[in-house]
Short mmCIF file of C-alpha atoms in Angstrom, two decimals:
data_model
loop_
_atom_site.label_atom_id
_atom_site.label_comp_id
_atom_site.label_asym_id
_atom_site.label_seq_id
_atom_site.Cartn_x
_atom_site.Cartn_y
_atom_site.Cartn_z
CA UNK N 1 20.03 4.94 5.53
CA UNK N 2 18.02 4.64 2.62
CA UNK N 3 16.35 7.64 1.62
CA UNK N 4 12.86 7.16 0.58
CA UNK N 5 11.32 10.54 -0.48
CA UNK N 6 13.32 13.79 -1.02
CA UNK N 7 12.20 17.35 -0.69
CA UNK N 8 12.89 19.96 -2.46
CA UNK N 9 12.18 23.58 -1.28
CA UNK N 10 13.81 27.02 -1.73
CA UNK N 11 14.20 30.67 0.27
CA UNK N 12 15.30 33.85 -1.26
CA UNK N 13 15.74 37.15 1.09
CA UNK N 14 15.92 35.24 3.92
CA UNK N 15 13.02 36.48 6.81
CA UNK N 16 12.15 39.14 4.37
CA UNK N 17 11.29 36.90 1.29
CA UNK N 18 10.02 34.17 -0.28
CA UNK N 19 10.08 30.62 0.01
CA UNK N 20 8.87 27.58 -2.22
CA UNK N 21 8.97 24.31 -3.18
CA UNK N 22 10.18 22.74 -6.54
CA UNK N 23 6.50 21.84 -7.20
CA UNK N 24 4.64 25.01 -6.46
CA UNK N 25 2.19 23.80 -4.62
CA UNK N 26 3.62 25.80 -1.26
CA UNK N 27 4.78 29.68 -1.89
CA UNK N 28 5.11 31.69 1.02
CA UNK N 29 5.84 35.37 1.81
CA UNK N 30 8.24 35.39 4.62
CA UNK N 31 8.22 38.23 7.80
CA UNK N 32 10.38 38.72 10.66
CA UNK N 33 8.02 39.06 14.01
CA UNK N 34 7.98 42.46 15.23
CA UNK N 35 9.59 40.57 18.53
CA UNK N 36 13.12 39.86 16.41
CA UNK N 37 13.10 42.97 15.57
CA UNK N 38 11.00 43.37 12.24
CA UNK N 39 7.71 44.52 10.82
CA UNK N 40 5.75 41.39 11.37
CA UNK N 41 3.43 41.83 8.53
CA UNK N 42 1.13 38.72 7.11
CA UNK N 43 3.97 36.50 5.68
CA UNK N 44 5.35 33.20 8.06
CA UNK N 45 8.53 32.82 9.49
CA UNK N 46 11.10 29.68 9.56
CA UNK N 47 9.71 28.80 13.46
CA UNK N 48 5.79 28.90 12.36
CA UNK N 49 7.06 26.27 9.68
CA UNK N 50 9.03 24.12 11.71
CA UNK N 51 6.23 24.07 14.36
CA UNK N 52 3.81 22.87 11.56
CA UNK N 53 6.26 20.31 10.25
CA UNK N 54 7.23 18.68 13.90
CA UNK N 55 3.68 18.50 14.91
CA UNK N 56 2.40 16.81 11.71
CA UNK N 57 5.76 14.68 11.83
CA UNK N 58 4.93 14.16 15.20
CA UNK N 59 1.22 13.04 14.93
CA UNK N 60 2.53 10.38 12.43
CA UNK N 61 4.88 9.40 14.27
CA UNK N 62 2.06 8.43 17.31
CA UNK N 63 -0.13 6.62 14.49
CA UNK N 64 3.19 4.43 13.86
CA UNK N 65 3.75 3.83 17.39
CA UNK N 66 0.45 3.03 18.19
CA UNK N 67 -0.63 1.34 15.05
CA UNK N 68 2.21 -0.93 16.40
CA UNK N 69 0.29 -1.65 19.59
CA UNK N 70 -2.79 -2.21 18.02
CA UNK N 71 -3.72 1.13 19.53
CA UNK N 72 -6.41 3.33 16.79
CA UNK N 73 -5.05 7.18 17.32
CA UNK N 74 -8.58 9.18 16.61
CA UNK N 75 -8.95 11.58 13.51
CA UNK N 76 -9.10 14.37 16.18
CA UNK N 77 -6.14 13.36 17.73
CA UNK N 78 -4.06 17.19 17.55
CA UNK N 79 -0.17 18.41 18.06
CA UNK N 80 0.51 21.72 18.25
CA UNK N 81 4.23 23.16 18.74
CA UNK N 82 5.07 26.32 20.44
CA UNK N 83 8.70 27.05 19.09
CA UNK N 84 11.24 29.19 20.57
CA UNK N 85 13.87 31.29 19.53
CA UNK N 86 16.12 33.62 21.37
CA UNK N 87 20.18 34.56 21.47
CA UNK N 88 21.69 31.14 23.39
CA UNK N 89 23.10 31.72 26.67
CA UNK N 90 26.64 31.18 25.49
CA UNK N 91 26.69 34.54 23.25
CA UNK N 92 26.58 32.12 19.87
CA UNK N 93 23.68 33.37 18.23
CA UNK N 94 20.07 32.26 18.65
CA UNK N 95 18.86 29.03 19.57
CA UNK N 96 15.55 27.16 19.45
CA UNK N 97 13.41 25.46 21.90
CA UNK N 98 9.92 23.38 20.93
CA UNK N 99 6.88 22.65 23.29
CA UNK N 100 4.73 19.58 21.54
CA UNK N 101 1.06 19.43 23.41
CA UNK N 102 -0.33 15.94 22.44
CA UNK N 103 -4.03 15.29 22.30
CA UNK N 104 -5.80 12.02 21.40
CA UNK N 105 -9.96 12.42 22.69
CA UNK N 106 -10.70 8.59 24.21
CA UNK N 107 -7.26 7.46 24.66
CA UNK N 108 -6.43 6.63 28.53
CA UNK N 109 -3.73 9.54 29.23
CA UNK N 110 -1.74 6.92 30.87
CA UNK N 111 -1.40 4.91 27.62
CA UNK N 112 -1.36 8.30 25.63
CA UNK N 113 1.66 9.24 27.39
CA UNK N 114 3.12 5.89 26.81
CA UNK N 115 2.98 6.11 22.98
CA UNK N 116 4.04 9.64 23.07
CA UNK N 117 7.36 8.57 24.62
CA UNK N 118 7.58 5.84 22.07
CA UNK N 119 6.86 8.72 19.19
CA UNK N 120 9.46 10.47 20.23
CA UNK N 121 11.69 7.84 19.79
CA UNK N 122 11.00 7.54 15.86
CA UNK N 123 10.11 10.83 15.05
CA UNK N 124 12.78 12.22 12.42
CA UNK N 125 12.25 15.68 13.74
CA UNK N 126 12.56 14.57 17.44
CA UNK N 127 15.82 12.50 16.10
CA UNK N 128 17.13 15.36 14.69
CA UNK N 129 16.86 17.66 17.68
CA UNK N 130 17.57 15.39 20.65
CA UNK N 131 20.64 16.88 21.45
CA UNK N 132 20.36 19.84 20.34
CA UNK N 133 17.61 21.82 21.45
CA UNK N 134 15.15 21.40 24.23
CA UNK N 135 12.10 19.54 23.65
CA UNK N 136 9.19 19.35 26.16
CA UNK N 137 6.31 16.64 25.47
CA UNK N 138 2.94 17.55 27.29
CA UNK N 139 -0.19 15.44 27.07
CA UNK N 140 -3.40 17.23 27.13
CA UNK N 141 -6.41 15.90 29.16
#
């Protein structure tokens, strides 16, 4: 593979600290939820990030697929991830599960569920979780 753009971010004190990337322009304050056990409190948390980076991953992943069937995905088109986490069944520590709802306003749900399959196919994040964790696809409308 040849690796076109690199990221670069860091974490220190884990759920209860900070996280960054090399250029500044993201700092966070990171919270445990109250439902894993800490004080919630108005930082962000590893699964609110990963649901913002699948979805907008996601989303360009639908323009590619259906810029490749001459299909124009609408500005409003939305994703939004619900993910998961919980202790796995086997006793192994937690696990994650993501829910992607797919909008597109004027697309025939038919063909909108069509490309959605085909986005999943050459999303990175989708790639790197099939497999792994348990990813439901739902198309709104």
């Amino acid at each position: 593979m040849k690796i076109l753009y690199t990221a670069h971010g860091s974490a220190t004190g884990g759920r209860e600290g900070q996280a960054a990337t090399d250029t500044g322009n993201v700092k966070l304050v990171l919270n445990t939820p109250k439902e894993l056990g800490g004080g919630g409190g108005e930082g962000t948390n590893p699964e609110q990030l990963f649901a913002m980076g699948y979805s907008a991953c996601f989303l360009g992943a639908l323009k590619f697929a259906a810029g490749k069937e001459g299909v124009k995905i609408p500005d409003d088109a939305r994703v939004s991830a619900d993910i998961g986490i919980g202790p796995r069944d086997d006793g192994k520590g937690f696990g994650i599960a993501a829910k992607l709802t797919i909008s597109a306003p004027g697309i025939d749900k038919a063909k909108l569920e069509d490309l959605v399959q085909k986005a999943h196919i050459v999303c990175p994040y989708s790639d790197a979780t099939r497999g792994n964790i348990d990813v439901q696809l739902t198309v709104a409308g």
